[in-house]
XYZ file of C-alpha atoms in Angstrom:
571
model
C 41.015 172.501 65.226
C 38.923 173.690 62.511
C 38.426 170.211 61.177
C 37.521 168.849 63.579
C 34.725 171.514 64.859
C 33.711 171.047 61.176
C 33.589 166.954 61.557
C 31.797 167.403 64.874
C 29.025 169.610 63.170
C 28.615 167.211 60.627
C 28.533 164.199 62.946
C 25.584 166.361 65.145
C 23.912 167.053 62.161
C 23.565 163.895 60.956
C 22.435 162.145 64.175
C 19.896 164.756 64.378
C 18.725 164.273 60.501
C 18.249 160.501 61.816
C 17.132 161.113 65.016
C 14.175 163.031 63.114
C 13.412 160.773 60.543
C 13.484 157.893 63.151
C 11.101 159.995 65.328
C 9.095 161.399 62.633
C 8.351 157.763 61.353
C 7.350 156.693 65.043
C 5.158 159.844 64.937
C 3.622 159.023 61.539
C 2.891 155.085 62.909
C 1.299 156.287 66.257
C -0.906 158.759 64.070
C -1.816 156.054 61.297
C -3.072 153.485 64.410
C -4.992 155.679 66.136
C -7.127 156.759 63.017
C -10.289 155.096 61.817
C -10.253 154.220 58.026
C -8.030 155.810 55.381
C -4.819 157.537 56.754
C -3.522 159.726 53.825
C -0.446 161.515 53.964
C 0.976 164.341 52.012
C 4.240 165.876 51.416
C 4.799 169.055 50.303
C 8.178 170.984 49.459
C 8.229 174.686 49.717
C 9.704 176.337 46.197
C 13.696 177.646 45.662
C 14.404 175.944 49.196
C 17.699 174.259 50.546
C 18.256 171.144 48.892
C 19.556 170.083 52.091
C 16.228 169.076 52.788
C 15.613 166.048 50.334
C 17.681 164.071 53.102
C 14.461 164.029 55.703
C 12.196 163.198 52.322
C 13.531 160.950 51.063
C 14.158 158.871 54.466
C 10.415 159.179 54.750
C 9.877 158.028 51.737
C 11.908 155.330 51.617
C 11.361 153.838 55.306
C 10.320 150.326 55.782
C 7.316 150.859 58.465
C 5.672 153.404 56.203
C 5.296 151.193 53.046
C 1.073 150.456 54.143
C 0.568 154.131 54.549
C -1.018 155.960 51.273
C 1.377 159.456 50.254
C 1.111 162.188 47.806
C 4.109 164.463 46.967
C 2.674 167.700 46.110
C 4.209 170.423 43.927
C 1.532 172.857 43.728
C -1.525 174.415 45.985
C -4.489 172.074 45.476
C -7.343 174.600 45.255
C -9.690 171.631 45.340
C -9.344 168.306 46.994
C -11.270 165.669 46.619
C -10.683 163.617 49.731
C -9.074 165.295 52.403
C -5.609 164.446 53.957
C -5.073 163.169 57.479
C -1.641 164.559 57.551
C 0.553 167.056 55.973
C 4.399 167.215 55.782
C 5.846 170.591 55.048
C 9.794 170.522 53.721
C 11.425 174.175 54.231
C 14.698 173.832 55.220
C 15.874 177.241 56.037
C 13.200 178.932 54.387
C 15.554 181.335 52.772
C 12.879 181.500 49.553
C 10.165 184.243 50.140
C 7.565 183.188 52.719
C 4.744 184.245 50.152
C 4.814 181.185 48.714
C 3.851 179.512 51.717
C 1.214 181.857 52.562
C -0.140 181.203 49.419
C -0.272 177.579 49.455
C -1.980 176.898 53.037
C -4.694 179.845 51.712
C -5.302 178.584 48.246
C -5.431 174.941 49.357
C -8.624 173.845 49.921
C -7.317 171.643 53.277
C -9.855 171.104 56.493
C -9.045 173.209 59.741
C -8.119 169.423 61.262
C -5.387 168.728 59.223
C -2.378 167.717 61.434
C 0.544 169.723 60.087
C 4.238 168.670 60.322
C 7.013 171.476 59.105
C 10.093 170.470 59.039
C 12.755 173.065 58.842
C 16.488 174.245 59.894
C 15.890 177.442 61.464
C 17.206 178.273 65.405
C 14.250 179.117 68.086
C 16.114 181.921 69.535
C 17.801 185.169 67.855
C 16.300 186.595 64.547
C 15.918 182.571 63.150
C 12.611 182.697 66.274
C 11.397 185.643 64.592
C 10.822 183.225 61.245
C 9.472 180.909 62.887
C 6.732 182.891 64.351
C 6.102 184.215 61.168
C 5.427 180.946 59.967
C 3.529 179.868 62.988
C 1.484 183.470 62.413
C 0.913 182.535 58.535
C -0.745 178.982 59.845
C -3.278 180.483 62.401
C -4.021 183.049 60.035
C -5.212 180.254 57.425
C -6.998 178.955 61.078
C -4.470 175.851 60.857
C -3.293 175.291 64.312
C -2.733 171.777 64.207
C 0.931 172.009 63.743
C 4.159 171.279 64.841
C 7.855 171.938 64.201
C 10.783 169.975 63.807
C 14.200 170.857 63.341
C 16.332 168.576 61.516
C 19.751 170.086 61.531
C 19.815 169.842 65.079
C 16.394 167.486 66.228
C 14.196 170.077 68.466
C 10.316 169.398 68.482
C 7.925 173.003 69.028
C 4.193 172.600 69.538
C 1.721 175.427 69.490
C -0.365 175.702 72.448
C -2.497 178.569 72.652
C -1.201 180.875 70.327
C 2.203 180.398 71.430
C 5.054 178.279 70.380
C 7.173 175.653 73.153
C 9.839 173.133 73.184
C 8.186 169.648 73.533
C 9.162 166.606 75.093
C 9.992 163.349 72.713
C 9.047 161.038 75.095
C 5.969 160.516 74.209
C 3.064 160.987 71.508
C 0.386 162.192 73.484
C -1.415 165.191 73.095
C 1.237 166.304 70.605
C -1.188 167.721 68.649
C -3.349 170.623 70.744
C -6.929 169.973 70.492
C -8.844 173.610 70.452
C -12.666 171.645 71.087
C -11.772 170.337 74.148
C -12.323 173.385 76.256
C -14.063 176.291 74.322
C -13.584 178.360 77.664
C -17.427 179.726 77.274
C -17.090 180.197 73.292
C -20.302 182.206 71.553
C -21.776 180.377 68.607
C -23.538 182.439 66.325
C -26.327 180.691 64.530
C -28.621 181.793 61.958
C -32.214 180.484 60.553
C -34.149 182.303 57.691
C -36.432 179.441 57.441
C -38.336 178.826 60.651
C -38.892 175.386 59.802
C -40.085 172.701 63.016
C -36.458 171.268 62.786
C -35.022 174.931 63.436
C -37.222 176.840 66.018
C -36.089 178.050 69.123
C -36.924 180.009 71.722
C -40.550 179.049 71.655
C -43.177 177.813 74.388
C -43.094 174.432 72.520
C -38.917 173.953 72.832
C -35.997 173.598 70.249
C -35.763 172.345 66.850
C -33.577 169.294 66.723
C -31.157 171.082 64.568
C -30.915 173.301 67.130
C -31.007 171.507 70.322
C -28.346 169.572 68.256
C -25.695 172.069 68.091
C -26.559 173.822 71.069
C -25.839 170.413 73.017
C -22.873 169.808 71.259
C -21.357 173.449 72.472
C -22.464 173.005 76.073
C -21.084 169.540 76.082
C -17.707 171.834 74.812
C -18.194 174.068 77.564
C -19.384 176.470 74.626
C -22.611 178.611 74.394
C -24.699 178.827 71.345
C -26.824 182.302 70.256
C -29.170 181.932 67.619
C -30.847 184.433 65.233
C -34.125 184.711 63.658
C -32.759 185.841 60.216
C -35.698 187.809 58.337
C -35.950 188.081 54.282
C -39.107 189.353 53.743
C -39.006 191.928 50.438
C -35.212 190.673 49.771
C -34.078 188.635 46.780
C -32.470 185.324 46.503
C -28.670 186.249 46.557
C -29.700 189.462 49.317
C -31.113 186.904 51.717
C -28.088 184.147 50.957
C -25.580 187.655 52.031
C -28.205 188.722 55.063
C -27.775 184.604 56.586
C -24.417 184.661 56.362
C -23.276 187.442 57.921
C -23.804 188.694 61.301
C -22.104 191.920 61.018
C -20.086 193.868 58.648
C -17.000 192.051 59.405
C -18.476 188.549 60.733
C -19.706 185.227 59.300
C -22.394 183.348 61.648
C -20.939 180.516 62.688
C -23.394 178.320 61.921
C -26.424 178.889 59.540
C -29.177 176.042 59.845
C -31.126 176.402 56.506
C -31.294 173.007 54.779
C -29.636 173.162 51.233
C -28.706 170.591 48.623
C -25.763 170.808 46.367
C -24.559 167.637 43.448
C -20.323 168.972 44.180
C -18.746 169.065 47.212
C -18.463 172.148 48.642
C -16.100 172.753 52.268
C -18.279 175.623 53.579
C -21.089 173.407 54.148
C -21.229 171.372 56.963
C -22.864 167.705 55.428
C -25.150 165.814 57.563
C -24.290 162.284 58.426
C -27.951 161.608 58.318
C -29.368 160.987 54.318
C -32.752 162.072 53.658
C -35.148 162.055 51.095
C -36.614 164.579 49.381
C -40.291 163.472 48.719
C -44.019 164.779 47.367
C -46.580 165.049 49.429
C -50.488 165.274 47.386
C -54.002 165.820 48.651
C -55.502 162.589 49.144
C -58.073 161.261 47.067
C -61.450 163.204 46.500
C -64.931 162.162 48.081
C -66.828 160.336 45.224
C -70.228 161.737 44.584
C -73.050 159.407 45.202
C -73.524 158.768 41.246
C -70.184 157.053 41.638
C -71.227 155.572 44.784
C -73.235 153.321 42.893
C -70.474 152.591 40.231
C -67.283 151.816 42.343
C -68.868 148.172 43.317
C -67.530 146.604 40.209
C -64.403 147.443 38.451
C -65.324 148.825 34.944
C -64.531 145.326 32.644
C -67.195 143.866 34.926
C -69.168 146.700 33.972
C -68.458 146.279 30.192
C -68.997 142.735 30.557
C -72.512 143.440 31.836
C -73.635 146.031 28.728
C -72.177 143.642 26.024
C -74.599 140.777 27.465
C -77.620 142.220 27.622
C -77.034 144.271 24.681
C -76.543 140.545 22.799
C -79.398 139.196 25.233
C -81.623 141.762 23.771
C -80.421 141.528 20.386
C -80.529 137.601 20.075
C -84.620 138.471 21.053
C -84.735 141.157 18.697
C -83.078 138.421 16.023
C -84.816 135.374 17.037
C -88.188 136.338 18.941
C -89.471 133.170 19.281
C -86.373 131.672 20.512
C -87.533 132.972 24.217
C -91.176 132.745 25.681
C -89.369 135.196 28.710
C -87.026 138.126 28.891
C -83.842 137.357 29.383
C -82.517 140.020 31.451
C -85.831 140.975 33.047
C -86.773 137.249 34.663
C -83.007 137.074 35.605
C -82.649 140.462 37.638
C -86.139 141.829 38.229
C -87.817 138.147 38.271
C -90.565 139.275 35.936
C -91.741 135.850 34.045
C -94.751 136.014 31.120
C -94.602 131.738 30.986
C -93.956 129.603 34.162
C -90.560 128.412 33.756
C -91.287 124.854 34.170
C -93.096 125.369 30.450
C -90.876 126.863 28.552
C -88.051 124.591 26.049
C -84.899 123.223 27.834
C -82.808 125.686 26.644
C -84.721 128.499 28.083
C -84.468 126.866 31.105
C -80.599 126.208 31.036
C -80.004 130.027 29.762
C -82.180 131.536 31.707
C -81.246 129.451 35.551
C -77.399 130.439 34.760
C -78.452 134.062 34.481
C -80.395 133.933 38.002
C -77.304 132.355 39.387
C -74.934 134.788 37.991
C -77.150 137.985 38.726
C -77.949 136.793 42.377
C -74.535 136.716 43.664
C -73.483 139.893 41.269
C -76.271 141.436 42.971
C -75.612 140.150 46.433
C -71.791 141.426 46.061
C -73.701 144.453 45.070
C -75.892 145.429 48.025
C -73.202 144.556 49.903
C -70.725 146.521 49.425
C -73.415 149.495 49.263
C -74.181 148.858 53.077
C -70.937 148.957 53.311
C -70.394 152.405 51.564
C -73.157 153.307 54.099
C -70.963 153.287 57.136
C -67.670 154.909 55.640
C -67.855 156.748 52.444
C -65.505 156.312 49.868
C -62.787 158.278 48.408
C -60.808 157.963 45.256
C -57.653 156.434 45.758
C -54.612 158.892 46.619
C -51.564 159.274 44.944
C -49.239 157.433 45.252
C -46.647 157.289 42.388
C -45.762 160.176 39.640
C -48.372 158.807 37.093
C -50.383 159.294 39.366
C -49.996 162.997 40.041
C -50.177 163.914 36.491
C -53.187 162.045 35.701
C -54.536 163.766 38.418
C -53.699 167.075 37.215
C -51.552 168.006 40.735
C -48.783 170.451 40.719
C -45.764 171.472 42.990
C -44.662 175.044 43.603
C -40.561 174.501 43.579
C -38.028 177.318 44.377
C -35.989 177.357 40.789
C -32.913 177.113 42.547
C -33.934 173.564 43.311
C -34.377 172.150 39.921
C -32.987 169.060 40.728
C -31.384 168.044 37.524
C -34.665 167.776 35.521
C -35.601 171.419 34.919
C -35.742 170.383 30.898
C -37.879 166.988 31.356
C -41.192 168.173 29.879
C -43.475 165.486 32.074
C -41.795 167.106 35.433
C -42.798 170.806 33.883
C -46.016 169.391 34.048
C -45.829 168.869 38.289
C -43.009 170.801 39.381
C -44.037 174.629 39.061
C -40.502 176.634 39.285
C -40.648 179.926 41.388
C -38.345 182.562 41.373
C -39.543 184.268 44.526
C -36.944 184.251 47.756
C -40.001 181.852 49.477
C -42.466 179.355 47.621
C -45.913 179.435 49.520
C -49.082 177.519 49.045
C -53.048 177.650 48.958
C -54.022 174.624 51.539
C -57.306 175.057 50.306
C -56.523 173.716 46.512
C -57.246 170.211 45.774
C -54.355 170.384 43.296
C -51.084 171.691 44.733
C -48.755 169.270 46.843
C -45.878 169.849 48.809
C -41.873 168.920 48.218
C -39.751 168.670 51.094
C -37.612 165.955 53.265
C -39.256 162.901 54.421
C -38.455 164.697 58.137
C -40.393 167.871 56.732
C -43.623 166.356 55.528
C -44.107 164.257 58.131
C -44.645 167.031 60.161
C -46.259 169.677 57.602
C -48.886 167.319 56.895
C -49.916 166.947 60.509
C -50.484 170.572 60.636
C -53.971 171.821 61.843
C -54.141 173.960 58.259
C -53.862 170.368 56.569
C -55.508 167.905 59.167
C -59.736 167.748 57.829
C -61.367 167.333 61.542
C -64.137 166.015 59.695
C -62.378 163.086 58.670
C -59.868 162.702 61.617
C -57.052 162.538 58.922
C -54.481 164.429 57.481
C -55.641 166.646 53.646
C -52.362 165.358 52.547
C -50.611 161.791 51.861
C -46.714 161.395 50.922
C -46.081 159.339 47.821
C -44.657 155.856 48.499
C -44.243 154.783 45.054
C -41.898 157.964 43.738
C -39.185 160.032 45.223
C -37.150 162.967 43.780
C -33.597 161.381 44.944
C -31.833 161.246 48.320
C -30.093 164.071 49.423
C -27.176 164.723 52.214
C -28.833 168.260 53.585
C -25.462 170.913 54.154
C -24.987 173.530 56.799
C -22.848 176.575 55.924
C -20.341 176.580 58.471
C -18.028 179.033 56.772
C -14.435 178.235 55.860
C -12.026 175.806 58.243
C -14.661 175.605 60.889
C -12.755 174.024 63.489
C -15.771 172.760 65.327
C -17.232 171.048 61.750
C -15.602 167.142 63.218
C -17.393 167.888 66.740
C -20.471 167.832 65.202
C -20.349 165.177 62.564
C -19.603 163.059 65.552
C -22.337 164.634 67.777
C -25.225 164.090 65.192
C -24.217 159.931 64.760
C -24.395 159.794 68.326
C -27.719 161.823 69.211
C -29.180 160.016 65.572
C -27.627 156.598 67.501
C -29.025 157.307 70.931
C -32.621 158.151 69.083
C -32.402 161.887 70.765
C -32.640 163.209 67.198
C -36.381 161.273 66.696
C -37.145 162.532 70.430
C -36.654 165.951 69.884
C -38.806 165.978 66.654
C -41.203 163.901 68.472
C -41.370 166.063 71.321
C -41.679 169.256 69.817
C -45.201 167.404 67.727
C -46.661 166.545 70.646
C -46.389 169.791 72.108
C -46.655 171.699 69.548
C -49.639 170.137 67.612
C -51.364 168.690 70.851
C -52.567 172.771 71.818
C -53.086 173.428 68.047
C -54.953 170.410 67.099
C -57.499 170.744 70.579
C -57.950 174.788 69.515
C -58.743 173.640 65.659
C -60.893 170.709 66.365
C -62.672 173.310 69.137
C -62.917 176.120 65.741
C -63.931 173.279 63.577
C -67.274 172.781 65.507
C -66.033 170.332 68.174
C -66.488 166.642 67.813
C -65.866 165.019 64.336
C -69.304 163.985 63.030
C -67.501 161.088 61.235
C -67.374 159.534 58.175
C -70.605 158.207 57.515
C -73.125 158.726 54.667
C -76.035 160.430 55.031
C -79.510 162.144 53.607
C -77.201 164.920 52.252
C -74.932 162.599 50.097
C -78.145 160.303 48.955
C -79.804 163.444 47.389
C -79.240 162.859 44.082
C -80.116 159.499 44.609
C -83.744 160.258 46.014
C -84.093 162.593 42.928
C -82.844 159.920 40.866
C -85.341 157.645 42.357
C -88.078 160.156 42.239
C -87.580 160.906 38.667
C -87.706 156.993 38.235
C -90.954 156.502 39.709
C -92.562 159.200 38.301
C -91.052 158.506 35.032
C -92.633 154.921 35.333
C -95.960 156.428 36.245
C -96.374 158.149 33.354
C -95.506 155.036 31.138
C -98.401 153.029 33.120
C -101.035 155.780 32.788
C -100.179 156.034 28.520
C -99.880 152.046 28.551
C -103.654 152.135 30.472
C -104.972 154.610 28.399
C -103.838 152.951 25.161
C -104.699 149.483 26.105
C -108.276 150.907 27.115
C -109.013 153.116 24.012
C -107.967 149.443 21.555
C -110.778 147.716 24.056
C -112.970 150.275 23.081
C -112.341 150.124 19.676
């Protein structure tokens, strides 16, 4: 009798070790085909177990229709992974070793809160065998792992978690084996935090949301969530103060979600990282208004100029050398068409030098007045920045938070542009023609449309963003705190809003609102109506003084040439 109780227990517990290695391996292929990309799957065998349990492994291991699917065996916590696992298989048998050791590993490891879990053990659901396994269930949600299941291989049973709670499951099927806590967030609270008021984070304001914030809020009520976010001040605070002040919401409470762009090289799992890349760029004051001395030496670049001084300092020269080799001036009958001899009676060569000089000097000069009228009508400017030469040889510098150093703190020709700042916010004086702006491409575009930097004058922005240089792309992160469950919901969310353009609508939006009242009430301080661009008595001053000075200078030469000529006659 007792053999054969014995031979029927054995006989049970085998079928059931293959029934779960048959249904595990079904389970494991239905998982694999409904993921997108890399399916990874890891194994993991809890310390001074059973060995009892290297039956189930190794028929995973070893089966056929798994062969295509990448595994790991794992024999210690991974504090930090790399790329994170799609799947996890625990191997506890009985569990008889000190639970501590699992406790330890689902802590230390550095896994994601969607990480489907499999344990498999030997353990009974009913007597003191159910208290274990709630134990074990209890140590997984308080790691906030709650995709997991439970299999029992001595005798195949299948327990899902479900709110908290653990029940027998059907084998029938695959679906919805795995209880997905964003379906239904039953009116969850999402606290969300902004230090940085930036155009991408406001809320609550006459002009509506932020994008980041319409973002996440939409997400939530598409979740059947709510969102509630905070105006996080850190006025009079240091760095690491205001970091603790935007992360916490109470004594014992993270925010949920805190929306202050940040940058890191490593990857961190706190941080939520945008699907969207971004660049960080440098936006400089555009180029200066040339003074009207210039005005009249921007025609012609300066080798034309050069040209023009080295021949009529040789024209002049050659006269001085050879006087009689020229009845006429050179330069004067060419540009001022002053002529002592008619030029029909003067040597051929004369006449060849001299006719390619009027030529040459008649359509320099035509080019000349030209472009002047031109100048008339819209003034020039210098030419902006647009590449890092360009900012130091115009003597522009960035203020920078230190913290953002970027990798090229110690590169003396970035000292020379990027100021670092300690201070917990990095301000600047719109009014100096030297000191640009850093920020993401999404960021300047809108700080430089700012009333504070748009010159109504002009009817332009103060401030231009360099085409020709870039600090680096960046992937801005969101702290989202540790196994935020919610973290896939929005990486999906924010591809399809960026997809569905609702992430350029919102920014848009929130411009035209926003700077249509504040440009009408600046243009309105400014003195109403732009007078325009043109150039006027004020900017040809120095040019009538110039001209004054010329004419009276020329005055005086014609009296002393008068008075001379007439005191020889009487002499």
């Amino acid at each position: 009798m007792k053999v054969a109780y014995v031979f029927t227990l054995l006989v049970v517990t085998i079928f059931a070790r293959e029934t779960s290695i048959s249904y595990s391996v079904s389970l494991i292929r239905h998982l694999a085909d409904q993921q997108h990309g890399i399916f990874d799957c890891w194994l993991y065998r809890i310390p001074d177990t059973a060995a009892g349990r290297d039956s189930t492994l190794e028929g995973l291991l070893s089966s056929s229709k798994l062969t295509s699917i990448p595994k790991r065996l794992m024999s210690f916590e991974a504090s930090v992974i790399d790329r994170q696992p799609k799947l996890l298989l625990i191997f506890g048998g009985t569990f008889d070793a000190d639970l501590m050791s699992l406790l330890n590993f689902v802590l230390k490891s550095d896994f994601d809160s969607s990480l489907k879990i499999i344990v498999y053990h030997q353990l009974s659901s009913k007597g003191f065998f159910n208290l274990v396994l709630n134990q074990i269930h209890l140590i997984f949600r308080t790691a906030d792992l709650f995709n997991v299941i439970f299999i029992r291989t001595d005798q195949f049973e299948v327990l899902t978690t479900h709110q908290g709670t653990l029940k027998s499951r059907s084998t029938s099927n695959f679906t919805d084996i795995f209880f997905d806590r964003t379906a239904d967030l039953n009116g969850l609270s999402v606290k969300i935090s902004v230090t940085v008021s930036t155009s991408e984070a406001v809320f609550s304001t006459d002009y509506g949301d932020g994008r980041l914030i319409e973002w996440i809020c939409n997400t939530l009520r598409h979740l059947n969530g709510t969102c509630d976010p905070h105006q996080v001040k850190c006025e009079g605070t240091d760095l690491e103060q205001c970091y603790h002040v935007a992360r916490w919401y109470n004594a014992s409470r993270l925010y949920d979600v805190t929306l202050d762009t940040l940058v890191y090289t490593e990857y961190l799992s706190n941080f939520l990282y945008s699907t969207i890349p971004d660049k960080l760029q440098v936006a400089a004051p555009r180029g200066r208004r040339l003074t009207a001395y210039e005005l009249f030496a921007i025609p012609f670049r300066r080798e034309l100029w050069i040209a023009l001084t080295i021949s009529i300092v040789l024209s002049y020269l050659l006269t001085w050398i050879r006087p009689n080799l020229f009845q006429n001036d050179p330069v004067l009958m060419s540009i001022c068409g002053f002529e002592r001899h008619d030029l029909n009676q003067v040597s051929r060569l004369e006449k060849i030098t001299i006719i390619s000089l009027i030529i040459v000097t008649f359509v320099l000069l035509s080019a000349y007045e030209a472009k002047l009228v031109a100048f008339m009508s819209s003034f020039p400017y210098a030419a902006s920045p647009r590449s890092f030469e360009d900012l130091l040889q115009s003597g522009i510098t960035v203020p920078v938070h230190e913290r953002d150093s970027f990798g090229v703190g110690n590169d003396s020709r970035f000292a020379q542009v990027f100021k670092y700042s300690s201070a917990t916010s990095v301000t600047y004086d719109s009014t100096q023609r030297n000191v640009g702006l850093l920020g993401t491409s999404q960021a300047l575009r809108m700080a430089i449309k700012y009333t504070v930097n748009y010159d109504a004058y002009l009817q332009r922005s103060k401030f231009v963003i360099l085409d020709r240089f870039a600090v680096g792309l960046l992937v801005p992160a969101y702290f989202v705190g540790r196994r935020n469950f919610l973290k896939g919901r929005y990486h999906q969310s924010e591809m399809a809003f960026m997809e569905a353009g609702l992430m350029d609508f919102w920014t848009r939006r929130n411009a035209r609102r926003f700077f249509g009242t504040e440009f009408a009430d600046h243009i309105e301080t400014a003195g109403g109506e732009a007078e325009g661009n043109v150039l006027g008595m004020k900017e040809l001053g120095p040019v009538c003084f110039g001209l004054i000075g010329g004419c009276s200078l020329s005055f005086v030469v014609f009296l002393f040439e008068l008075c001379y000529f007439r005191t020889k006659h009487i002499h």
